[in-house]
Tab-separated table of C-alpha atoms and ligand atoms in Angstrom:
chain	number	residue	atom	x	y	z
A	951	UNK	CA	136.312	112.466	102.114
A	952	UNK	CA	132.806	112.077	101.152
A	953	UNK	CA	130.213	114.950	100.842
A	954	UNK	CA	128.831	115.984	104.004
A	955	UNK	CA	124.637	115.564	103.324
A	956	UNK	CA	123.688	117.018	107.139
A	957	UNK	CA	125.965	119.735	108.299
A	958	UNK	CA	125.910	121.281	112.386
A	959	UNK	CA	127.814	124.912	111.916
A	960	UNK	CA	128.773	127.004	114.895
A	961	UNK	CA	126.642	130.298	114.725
A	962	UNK	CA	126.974	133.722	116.236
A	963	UNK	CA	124.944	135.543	113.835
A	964	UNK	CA	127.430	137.856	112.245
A	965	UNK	CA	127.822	137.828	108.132
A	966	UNK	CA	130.442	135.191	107.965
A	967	UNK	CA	128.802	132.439	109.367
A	968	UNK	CA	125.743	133.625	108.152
A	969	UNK	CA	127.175	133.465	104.844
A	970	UNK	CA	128.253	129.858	105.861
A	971	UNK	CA	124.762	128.728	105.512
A	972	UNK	CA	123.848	129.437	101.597
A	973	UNK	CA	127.660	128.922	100.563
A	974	UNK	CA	127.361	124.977	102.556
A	975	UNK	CA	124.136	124.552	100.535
A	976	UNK	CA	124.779	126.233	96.752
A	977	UNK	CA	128.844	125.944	96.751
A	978	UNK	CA	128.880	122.468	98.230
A	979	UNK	CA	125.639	120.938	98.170
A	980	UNK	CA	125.091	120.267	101.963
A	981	UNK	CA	121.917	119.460	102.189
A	982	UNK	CA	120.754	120.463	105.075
A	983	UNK	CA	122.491	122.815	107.576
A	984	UNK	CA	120.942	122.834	111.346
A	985	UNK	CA	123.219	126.516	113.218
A	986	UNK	CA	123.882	126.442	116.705
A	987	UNK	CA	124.783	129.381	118.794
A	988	UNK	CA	126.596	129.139	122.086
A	989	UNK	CA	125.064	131.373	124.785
A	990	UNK	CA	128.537	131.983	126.550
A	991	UNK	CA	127.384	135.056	128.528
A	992	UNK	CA	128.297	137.146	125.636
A	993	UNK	CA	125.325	139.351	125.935
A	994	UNK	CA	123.890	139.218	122.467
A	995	UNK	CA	120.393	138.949	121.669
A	996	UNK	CA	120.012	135.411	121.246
A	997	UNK	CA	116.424	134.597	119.787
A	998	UNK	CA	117.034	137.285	117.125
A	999	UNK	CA	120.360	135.245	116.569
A	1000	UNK	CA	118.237	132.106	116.253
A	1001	UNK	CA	115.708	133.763	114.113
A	1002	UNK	CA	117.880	135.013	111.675
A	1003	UNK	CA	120.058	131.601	111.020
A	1004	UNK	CA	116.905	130.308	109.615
A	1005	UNK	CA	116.292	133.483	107.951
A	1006	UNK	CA	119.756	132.664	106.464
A	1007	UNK	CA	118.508	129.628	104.830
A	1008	UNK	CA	119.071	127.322	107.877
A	1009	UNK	CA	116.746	124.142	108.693
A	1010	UNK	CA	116.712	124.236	111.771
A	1011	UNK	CA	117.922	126.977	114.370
A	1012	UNK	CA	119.253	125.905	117.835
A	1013	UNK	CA	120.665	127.677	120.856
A	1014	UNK	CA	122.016	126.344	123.743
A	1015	UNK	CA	122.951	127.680	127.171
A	1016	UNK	CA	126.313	126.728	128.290
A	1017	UNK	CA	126.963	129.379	130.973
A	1018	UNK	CA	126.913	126.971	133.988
A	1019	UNK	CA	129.779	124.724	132.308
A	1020	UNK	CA	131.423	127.280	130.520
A	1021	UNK	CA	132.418	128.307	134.235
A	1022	UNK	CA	132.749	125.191	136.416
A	1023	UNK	CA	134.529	122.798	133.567
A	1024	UNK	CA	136.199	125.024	131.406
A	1025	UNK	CA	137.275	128.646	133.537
A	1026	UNK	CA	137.540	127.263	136.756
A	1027	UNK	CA	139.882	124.268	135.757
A	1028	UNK	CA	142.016	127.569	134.592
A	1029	UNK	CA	142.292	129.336	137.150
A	1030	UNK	CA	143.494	126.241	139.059
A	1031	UNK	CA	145.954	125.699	136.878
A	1032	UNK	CA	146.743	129.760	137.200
A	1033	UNK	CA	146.598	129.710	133.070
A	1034	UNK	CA	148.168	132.789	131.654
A	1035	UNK	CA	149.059	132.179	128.185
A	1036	UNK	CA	153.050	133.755	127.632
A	1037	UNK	CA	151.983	135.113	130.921
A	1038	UNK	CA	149.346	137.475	130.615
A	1039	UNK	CA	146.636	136.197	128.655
A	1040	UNK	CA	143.573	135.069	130.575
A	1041	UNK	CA	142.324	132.843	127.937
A	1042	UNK	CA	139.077	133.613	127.450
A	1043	UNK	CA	138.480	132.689	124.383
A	1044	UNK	CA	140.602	129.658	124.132
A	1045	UNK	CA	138.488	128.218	126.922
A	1046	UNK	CA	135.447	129.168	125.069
A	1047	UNK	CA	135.923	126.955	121.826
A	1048	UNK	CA	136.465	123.082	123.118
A	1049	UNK	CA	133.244	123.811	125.037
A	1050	UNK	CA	131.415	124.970	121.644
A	1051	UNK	CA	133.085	122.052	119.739
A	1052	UNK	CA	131.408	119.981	122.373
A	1053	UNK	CA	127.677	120.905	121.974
A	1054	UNK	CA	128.592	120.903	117.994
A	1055	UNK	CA	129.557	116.787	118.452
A	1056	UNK	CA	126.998	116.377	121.091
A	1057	UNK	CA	124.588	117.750	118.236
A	1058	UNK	CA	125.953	116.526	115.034
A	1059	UNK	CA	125.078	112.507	116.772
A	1060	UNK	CA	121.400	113.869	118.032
A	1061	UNK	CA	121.043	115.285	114.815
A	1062	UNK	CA	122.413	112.303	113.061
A	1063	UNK	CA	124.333	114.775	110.757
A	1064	UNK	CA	127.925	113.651	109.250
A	1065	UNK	CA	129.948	116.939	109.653
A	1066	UNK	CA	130.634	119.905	111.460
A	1067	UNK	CA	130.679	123.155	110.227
A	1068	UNK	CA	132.447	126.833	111.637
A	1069	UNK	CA	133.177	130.337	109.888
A	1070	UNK	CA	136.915	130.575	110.871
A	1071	UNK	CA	139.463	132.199	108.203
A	1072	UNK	CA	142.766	130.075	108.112
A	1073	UNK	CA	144.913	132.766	109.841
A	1074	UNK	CA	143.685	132.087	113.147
A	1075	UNK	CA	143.843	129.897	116.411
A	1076	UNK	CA	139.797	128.888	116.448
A	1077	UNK	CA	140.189	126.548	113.748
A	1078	UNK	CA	142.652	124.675	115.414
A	1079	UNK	CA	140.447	124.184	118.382
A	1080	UNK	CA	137.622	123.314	117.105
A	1081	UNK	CA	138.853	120.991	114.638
A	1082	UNK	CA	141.180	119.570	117.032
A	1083	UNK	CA	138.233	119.268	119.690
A	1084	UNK	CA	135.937	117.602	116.911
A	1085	UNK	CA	138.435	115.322	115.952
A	1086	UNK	CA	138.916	114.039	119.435
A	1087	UNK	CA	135.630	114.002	120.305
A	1088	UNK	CA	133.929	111.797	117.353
A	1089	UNK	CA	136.908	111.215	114.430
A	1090	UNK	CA	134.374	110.084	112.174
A	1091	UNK	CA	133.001	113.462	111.667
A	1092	UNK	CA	133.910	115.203	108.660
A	1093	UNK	CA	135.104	119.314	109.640
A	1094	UNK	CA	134.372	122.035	107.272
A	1095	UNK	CA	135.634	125.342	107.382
A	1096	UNK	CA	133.641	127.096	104.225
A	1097	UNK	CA	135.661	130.524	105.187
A	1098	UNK	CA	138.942	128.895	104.916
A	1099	UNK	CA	138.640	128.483	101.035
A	1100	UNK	CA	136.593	130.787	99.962
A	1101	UNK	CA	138.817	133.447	99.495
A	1102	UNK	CA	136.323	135.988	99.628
A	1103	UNK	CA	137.076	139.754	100.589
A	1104	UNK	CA	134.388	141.014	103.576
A	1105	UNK	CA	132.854	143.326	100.768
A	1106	UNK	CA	132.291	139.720	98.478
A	1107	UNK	CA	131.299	137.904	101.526
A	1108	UNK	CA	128.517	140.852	102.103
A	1109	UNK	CA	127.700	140.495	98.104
A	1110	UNK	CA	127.553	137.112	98.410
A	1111	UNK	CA	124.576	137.060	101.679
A	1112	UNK	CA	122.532	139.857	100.016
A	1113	UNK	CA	122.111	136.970	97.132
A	1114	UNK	CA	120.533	135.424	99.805
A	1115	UNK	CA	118.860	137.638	101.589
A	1116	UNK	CA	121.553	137.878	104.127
A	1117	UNK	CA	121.514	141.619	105.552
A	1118	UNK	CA	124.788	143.818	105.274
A	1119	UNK	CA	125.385	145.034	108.792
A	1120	UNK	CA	123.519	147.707	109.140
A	1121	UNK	CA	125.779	150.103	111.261
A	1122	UNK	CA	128.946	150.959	109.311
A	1123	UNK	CA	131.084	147.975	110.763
A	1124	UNK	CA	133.152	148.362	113.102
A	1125	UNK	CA	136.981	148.256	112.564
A	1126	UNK	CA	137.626	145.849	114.752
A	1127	UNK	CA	137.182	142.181	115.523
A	1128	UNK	CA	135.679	141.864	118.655
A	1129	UNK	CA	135.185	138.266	120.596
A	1130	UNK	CA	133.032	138.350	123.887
A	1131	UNK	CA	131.947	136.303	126.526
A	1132	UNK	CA	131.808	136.089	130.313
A	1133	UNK	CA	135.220	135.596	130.269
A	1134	UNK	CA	136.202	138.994	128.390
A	1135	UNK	CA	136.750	140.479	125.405
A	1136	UNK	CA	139.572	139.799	122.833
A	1137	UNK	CA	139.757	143.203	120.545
A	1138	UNK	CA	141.984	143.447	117.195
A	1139	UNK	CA	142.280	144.541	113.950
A	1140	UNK	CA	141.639	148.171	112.588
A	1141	UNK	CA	144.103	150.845	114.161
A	1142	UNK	CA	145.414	148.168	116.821
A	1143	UNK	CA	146.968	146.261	113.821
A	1144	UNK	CA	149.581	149.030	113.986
A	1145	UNK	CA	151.632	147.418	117.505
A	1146	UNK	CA	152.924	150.800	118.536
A	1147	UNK	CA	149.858	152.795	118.460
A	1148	UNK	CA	147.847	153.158	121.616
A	1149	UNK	CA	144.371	151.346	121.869
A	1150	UNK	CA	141.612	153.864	121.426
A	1151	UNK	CA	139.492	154.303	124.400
A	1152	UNK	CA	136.370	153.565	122.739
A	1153	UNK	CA	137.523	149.629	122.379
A	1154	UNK	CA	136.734	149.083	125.996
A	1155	UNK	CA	133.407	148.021	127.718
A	1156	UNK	CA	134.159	146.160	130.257
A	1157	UNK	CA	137.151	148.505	132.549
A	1158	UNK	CA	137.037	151.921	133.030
A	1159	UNK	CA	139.780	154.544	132.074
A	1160	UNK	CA	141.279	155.368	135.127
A	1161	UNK	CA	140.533	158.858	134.943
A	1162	UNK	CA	136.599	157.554	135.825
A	1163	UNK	CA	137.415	155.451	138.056
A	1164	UNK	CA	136.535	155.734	142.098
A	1165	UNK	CA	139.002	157.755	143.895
A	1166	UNK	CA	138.535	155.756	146.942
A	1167	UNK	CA	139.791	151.837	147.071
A	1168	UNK	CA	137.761	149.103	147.602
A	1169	UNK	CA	138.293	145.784	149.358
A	1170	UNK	CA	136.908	142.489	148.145
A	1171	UNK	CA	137.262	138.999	149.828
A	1172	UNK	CA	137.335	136.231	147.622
A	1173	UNK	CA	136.672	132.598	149.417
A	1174	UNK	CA	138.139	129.726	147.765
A	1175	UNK	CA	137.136	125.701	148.352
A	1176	UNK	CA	139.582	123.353	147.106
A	1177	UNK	CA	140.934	125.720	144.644
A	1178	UNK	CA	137.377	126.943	143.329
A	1179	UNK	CA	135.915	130.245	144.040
A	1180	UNK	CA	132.997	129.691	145.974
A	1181	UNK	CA	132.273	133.379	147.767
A	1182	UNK	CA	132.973	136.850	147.174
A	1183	UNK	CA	132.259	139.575	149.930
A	1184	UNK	CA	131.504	136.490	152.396
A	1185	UNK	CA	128.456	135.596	150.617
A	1186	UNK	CA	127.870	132.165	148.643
A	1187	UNK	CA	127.651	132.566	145.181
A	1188	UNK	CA	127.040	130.387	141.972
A	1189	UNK	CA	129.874	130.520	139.702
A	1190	UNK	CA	128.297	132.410	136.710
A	1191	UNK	CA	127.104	135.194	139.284
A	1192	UNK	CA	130.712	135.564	141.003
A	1193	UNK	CA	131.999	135.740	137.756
A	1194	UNK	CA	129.684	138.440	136.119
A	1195	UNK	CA	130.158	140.386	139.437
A	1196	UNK	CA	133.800	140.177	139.716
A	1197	UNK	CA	134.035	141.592	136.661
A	1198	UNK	CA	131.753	144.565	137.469
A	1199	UNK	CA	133.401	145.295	140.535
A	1200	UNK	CA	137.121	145.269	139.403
A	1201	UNK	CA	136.092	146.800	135.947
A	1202	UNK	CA	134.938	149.648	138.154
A	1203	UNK	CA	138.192	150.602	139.091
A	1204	UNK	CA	139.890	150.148	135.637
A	1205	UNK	CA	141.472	146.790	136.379
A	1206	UNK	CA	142.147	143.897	133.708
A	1207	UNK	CA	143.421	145.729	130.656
A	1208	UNK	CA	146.085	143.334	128.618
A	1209	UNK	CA	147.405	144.798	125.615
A	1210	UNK	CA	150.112	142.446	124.331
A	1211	UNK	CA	151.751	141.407	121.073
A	1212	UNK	CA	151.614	137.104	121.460
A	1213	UNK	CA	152.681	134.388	119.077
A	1214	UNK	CA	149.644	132.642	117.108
A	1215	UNK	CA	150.031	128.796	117.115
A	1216	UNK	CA	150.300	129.284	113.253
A	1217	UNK	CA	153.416	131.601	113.426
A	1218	UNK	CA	151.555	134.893	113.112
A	1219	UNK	CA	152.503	137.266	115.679
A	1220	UNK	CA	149.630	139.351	116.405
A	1221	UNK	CA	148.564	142.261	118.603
A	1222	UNK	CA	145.188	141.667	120.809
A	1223	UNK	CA	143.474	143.724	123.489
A	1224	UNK	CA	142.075	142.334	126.260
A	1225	UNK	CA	139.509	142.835	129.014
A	1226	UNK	CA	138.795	140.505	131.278
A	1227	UNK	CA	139.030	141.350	134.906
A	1228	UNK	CA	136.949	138.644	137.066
A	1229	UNK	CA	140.137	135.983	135.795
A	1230	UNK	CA	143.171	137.826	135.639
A	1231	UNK	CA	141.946	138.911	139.751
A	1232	UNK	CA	140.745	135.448	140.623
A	1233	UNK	CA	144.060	133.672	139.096
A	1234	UNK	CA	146.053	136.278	141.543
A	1235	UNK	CA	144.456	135.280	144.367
A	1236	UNK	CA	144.039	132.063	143.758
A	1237	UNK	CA	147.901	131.785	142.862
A	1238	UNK	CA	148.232	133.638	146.107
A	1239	UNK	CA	146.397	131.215	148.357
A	1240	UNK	CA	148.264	128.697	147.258
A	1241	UNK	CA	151.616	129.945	148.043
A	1242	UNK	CA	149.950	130.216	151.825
A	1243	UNK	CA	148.922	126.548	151.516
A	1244	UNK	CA	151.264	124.376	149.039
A	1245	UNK	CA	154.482	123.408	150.155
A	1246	UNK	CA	157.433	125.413	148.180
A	1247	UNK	CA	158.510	121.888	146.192
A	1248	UNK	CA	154.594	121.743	144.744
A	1249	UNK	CA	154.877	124.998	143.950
A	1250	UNK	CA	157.510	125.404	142.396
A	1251	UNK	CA	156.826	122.344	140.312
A	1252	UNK	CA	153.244	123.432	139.531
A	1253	UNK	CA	154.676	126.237	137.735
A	1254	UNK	CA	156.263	124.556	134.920
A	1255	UNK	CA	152.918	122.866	134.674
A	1256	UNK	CA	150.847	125.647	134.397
A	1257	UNK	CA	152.754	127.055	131.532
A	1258	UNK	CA	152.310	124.129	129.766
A	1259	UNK	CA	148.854	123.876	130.384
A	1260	UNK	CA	148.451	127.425	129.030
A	1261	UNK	CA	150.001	126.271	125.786
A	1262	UNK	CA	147.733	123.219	125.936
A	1263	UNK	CA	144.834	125.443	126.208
A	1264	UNK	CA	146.351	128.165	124.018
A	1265	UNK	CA	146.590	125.425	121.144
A	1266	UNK	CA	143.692	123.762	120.774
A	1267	UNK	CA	144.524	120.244	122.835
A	1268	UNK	CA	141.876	120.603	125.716
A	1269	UNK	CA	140.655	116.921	124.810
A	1270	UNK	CA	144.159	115.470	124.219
A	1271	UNK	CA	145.712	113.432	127.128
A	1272	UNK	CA	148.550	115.172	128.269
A	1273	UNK	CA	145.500	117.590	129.349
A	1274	UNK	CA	143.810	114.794	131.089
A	1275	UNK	CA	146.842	113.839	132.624
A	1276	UNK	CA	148.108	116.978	133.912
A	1277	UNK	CA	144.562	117.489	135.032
A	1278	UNK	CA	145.048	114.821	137.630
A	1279	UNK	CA	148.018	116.505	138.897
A	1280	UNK	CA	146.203	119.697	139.331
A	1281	UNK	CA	143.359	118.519	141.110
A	1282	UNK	CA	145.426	116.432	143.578
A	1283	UNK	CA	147.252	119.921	144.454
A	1284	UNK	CA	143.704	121.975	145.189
A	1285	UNK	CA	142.763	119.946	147.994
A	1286	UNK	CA	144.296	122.138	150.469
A	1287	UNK	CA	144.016	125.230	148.788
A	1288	UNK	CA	141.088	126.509	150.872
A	1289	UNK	CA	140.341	129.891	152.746
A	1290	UNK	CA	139.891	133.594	151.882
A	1291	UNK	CA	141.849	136.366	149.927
A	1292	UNK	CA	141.500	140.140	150.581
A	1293	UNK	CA	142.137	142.195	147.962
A	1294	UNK	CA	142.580	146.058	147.474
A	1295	UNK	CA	140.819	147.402	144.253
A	1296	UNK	CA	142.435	150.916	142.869
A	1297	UNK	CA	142.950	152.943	140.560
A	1298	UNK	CA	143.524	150.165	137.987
A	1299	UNK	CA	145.560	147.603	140.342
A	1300	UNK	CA	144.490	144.571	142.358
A	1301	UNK	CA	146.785	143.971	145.095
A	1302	UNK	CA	146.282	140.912	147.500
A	1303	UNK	CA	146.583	142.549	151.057
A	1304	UNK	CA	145.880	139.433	153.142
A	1305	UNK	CA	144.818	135.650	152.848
A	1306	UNK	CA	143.755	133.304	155.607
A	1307	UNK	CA	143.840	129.399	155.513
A	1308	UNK	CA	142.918	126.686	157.844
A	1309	UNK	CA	145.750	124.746	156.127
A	1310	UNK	CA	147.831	127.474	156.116
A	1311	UNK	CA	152.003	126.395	156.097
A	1312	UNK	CA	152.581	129.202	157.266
A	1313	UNK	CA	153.955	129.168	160.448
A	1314	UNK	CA	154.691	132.832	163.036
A	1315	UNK	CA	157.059	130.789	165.549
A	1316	UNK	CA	159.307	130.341	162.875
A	1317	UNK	CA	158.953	133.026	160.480
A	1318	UNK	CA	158.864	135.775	163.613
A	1319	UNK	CA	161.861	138.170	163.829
A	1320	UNK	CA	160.536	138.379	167.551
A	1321	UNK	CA	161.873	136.634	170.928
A	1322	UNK	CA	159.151	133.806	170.171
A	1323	UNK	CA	161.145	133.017	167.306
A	1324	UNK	CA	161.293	128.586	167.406
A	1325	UNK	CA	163.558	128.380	164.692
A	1326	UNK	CA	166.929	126.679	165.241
A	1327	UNK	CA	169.279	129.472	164.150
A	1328	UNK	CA	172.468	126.907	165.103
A	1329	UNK	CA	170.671	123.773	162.974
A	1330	UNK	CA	171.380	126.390	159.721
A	1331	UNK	CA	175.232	126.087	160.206
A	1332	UNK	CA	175.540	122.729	159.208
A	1333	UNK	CA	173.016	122.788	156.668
A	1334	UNK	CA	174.777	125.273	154.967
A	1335	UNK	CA	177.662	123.377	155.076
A	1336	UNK	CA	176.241	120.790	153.153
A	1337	UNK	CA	174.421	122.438	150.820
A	1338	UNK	CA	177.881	124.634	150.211
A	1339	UNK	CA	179.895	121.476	149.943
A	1340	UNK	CA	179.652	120.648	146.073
A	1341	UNK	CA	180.163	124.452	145.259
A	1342	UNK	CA	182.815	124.356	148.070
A	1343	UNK	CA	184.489	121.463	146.426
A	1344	UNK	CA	184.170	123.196	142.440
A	1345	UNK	CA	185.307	125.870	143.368
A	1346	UNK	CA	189.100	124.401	145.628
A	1347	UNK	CA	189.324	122.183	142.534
A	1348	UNK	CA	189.107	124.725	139.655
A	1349	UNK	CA	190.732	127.967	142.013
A	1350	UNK	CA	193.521	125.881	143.023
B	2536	LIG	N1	144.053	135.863	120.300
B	2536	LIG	C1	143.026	135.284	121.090
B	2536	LIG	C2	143.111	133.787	121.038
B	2536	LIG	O1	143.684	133.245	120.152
B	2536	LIG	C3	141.654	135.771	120.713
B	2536	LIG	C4	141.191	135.410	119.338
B	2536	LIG	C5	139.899	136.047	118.915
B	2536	LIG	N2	140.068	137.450	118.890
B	2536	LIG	C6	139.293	138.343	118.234
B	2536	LIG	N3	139.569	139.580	118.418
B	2536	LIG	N4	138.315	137.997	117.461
B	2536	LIG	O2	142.603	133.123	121.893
C-alpha cells in the first residue's frame, strides 16, 4: 500500500480522533488531513467541533448534516425489516456508521484525497463497518485506522494531544463510553464492565426511572404508509421530528431501557446499555401492523429474514448484496402494511392496544365466536385428516 498524501478522517471531536490528526501528519506523514463530523442528531455542539479539528492541526474542517437520511435510508429501512440485533438491540449505532462511511467516500473523491481515516481501537464493531462500507463504496481507497496501532494508553493518547495543543478533557472523564445519536445511546465501560452489577442511574438521559415517571398512561397513535411511519397523534410529521418526539414521549414514561450482554462480531462478548425508545416502540408497532396485514406464510418467512438482516446490519455489510437483495424482498412486503397503531405508554411498558388497516386480513365473520360466525366448522374435519395423515401413518408404522 502506498502512503496516503490527502487523508478524510471521521471526527467527533473527542481526544482520540483529535489525536488522529497530528499522529496522521508526524507518525505517518499524511500530508494533509481534511475532519468531517457527522451531525447525526447527537446533540453536540457542532461549530465548536469544527473549530477545534482545525485547532487540532486539521486543513480543512467540514460538517455535514445527515439527519434527513440518517432517518429515511438508514432507520426506517430497519424498522421495516423489524431489526433487533440477538433480539433486542435497536441498532442505533450500527445504522449510524455505513451512513458516515458514505459522506467520508463521497468526500475523499470531492476532495480528491487517497484514503480514509477513523479513530476506532481494534476491539470493536465500528471498524468493521466503516472499513467494510469504504471498501464497497470506492476499493481504491486506502483505510487507516491510526488508533488501531498505536497502542497508546488514554493517559499517552492525552500526552500525546497536549504536544499538540490538543486539550485534555477538561471535566474529569467520564467512566464510560458513551455513543449518541437520534437513534439512542449505546453506554459501556466503567462499572457496567462488571455484567452482574446494576447500571447506575446516572447513565441514562434519554428514559426516566420509573419512580419519575407519570402515574397516569398515555396513548399514542402511530400511522404507518407502506411500512414507514408517517404520523404520530394523527398529525403529519417529517421523519426526524417523529423520531425526536417519539423518543420524548415514551422516554417520559421510562420506556426503551436494553441492558444486555451480546456477542461482538470479533468474538468479544460485551455488556452495553441502551436507550433508545422512538425504535424499539416503532419496530413493535410496526411488527404489529403487519401481523394485521401480511398473510401468516410472509410472515412467518419474513422472520428468518429479519434476523439475518440484523446480523447484516450488526456486521458491517450494509453495502454488500445479500443486503440489496433482501432489501427487495422487504420492500415488496410493505406495500400493504398501511394504517394506524394505538399504543398504551406506562410505567416503563409500551403495549399495542389496537391497530386499524384498510388492508386488514383480518376478518370478524370468521374469527367471531358469535352466531355470525362464516367459518365452515365441518370443512376442518377433513383437513385435519389430511394434515394428520403422514403423522397418522408414522406413527401405525413405528407403534405397530
Ligand atoms: N455495541 C454497539 C454496537 O456495536 C454499540 C457500540 C458503541 N458503543 C459505545 N458505548 N461506544 O453497535
Amino acid at each position: 500500500m502506498g502512503r496516503a498524501k490527502k487523508v478524510v478522517l471521521a471526527y467527533s471531536g473527542g481526544v482520540d480522533t483529535s489525536v488522529c490528526i497530528p499522529y496522521l501528519k508526524h507518525e505517518w506523514g499524511v500530508e494533509e488531513v481534511i475532519t468531517l463530523a457527522a451531525d447525526l442528531g447527537q446533540g453536540d455542539e457542532l461549530e465548536l467541533v469544527r473549530e477545534k479539528a482545525l485547532k487540532s492541526g486539521a486543513s480543512e474542517s467540514l460538517v455535514a448534516d445527515v439527519k434527513d437520511s440518517f432517518v429515511q435510508d438508514y432507520a426506517f429501512r430497519a424498522i421495516q425489516a423489524n431489526t433487533l440485533y440477538e433480539n433486542r438491540y435497536p441498532l442505533g449505532t450500527a445504522l449510524a456508521r455505513p451512513l458516515i462511511a458514505k459522506i467520508l467516500v463521497e468526500t475523499a473523491q470531492k476532495y480528491g484525497a487517497d484514503a480514509i481515516a477513523h479513530g476506532c481501537t481494534g476491539k470493536g464493531n465500528d471498524q468493521v463497518r466503516f472499513d467494510v462500507s469504504c471498501a464497497a463504496l470506492n476499493p481504491h481507497l486506502m483505510i487507516l485506522a491510526p488508533a488501531r496501532e498505536w497502542g497508546m494508553s488514554r493517559e499517552k493518547t492525552i500526552a500525546y494531544g497536549e504536544q499538540f495543543g490538543i486539550p485534555a478533557p477538561v471535566k474529569k472523564s467520564s467512566p464510560y463510553s458513551i455513543d449518541k445519536n437520534l437513534l439512542g445511546r449505546s453506554i459501556e465501560a466503567g462499572v457496567l464492565e462488571d455484567p452482574a452489577a446494576e447500571p447506575p442511574e446516572e447513565i441514562y438521559e434519554m428514559t426516566k426511572a420509573i419512580a419519575n415517571t407519570p402515574d397516569e398512561p398515555e396513548y399514542i397513535e402511530i400511522g404507518f404508509h407502506q411500512g414507514i411511519p408517517t404520523t404520530l397523534n394523527g398529525i403529519d410529521k417529517k421523519p426526524v421530528e417523529l423520531i425526536e418526539q417519539l423518543n420524548q414521549l415514551a422516554g417520559n414514561h421510562g420506556i426503551g431501557r436494553i441492558d444486555m450482554i451480546e456477542n461482538r462480531l470479533v468474538g468479544i462478548k460485551s455488556r452495553e446499555i441502551y436507550e433508545s425508545p422512538a425504535m424499539l416502540v416503532l419496530i413493535q408497532a410496526h411488527r404489529d401492523l403487519e401481523s394485521l396485514t401480511l398473510t401468516a406464510d410472509v410472515t412467518h418467512y419474513k422472520r428468518g429474514i429479519e434476523e439475518t438482516y440484523s446480523q447484516i446490519v450488526y456486521n458491517g455489510l450494509w453495502y454488500s448484496p445479500l443486503k440489496v437483495a433482501l432489501d427487495a424482498f422487504i420492500q415488496k412486503t410493505q406495500e400493504r402494511v398501511s394504517g394506524i397503531v394505538r399504543l398504551k405508554f406506562f410505567k416503563g411498558n409500551a403495549n399495542v392496544v389496537g391497530r386499524w388497516s384498510n388492508n386488514s386480513l383480518y376478518s370478524t365473520d370468521l374469527a367471531t365466536y358469535g352466531a355470525e360466525d362464516q367459518f365452515d366448522h365441518k370443512a376442518a374435519e377433513g383437513f385435519i385428516y389430511v394434515w394428520g395423515l403422514p403423522t397418522r401413518i408414522w406413527s401405525q408404522q413405528t407403534r405397530g
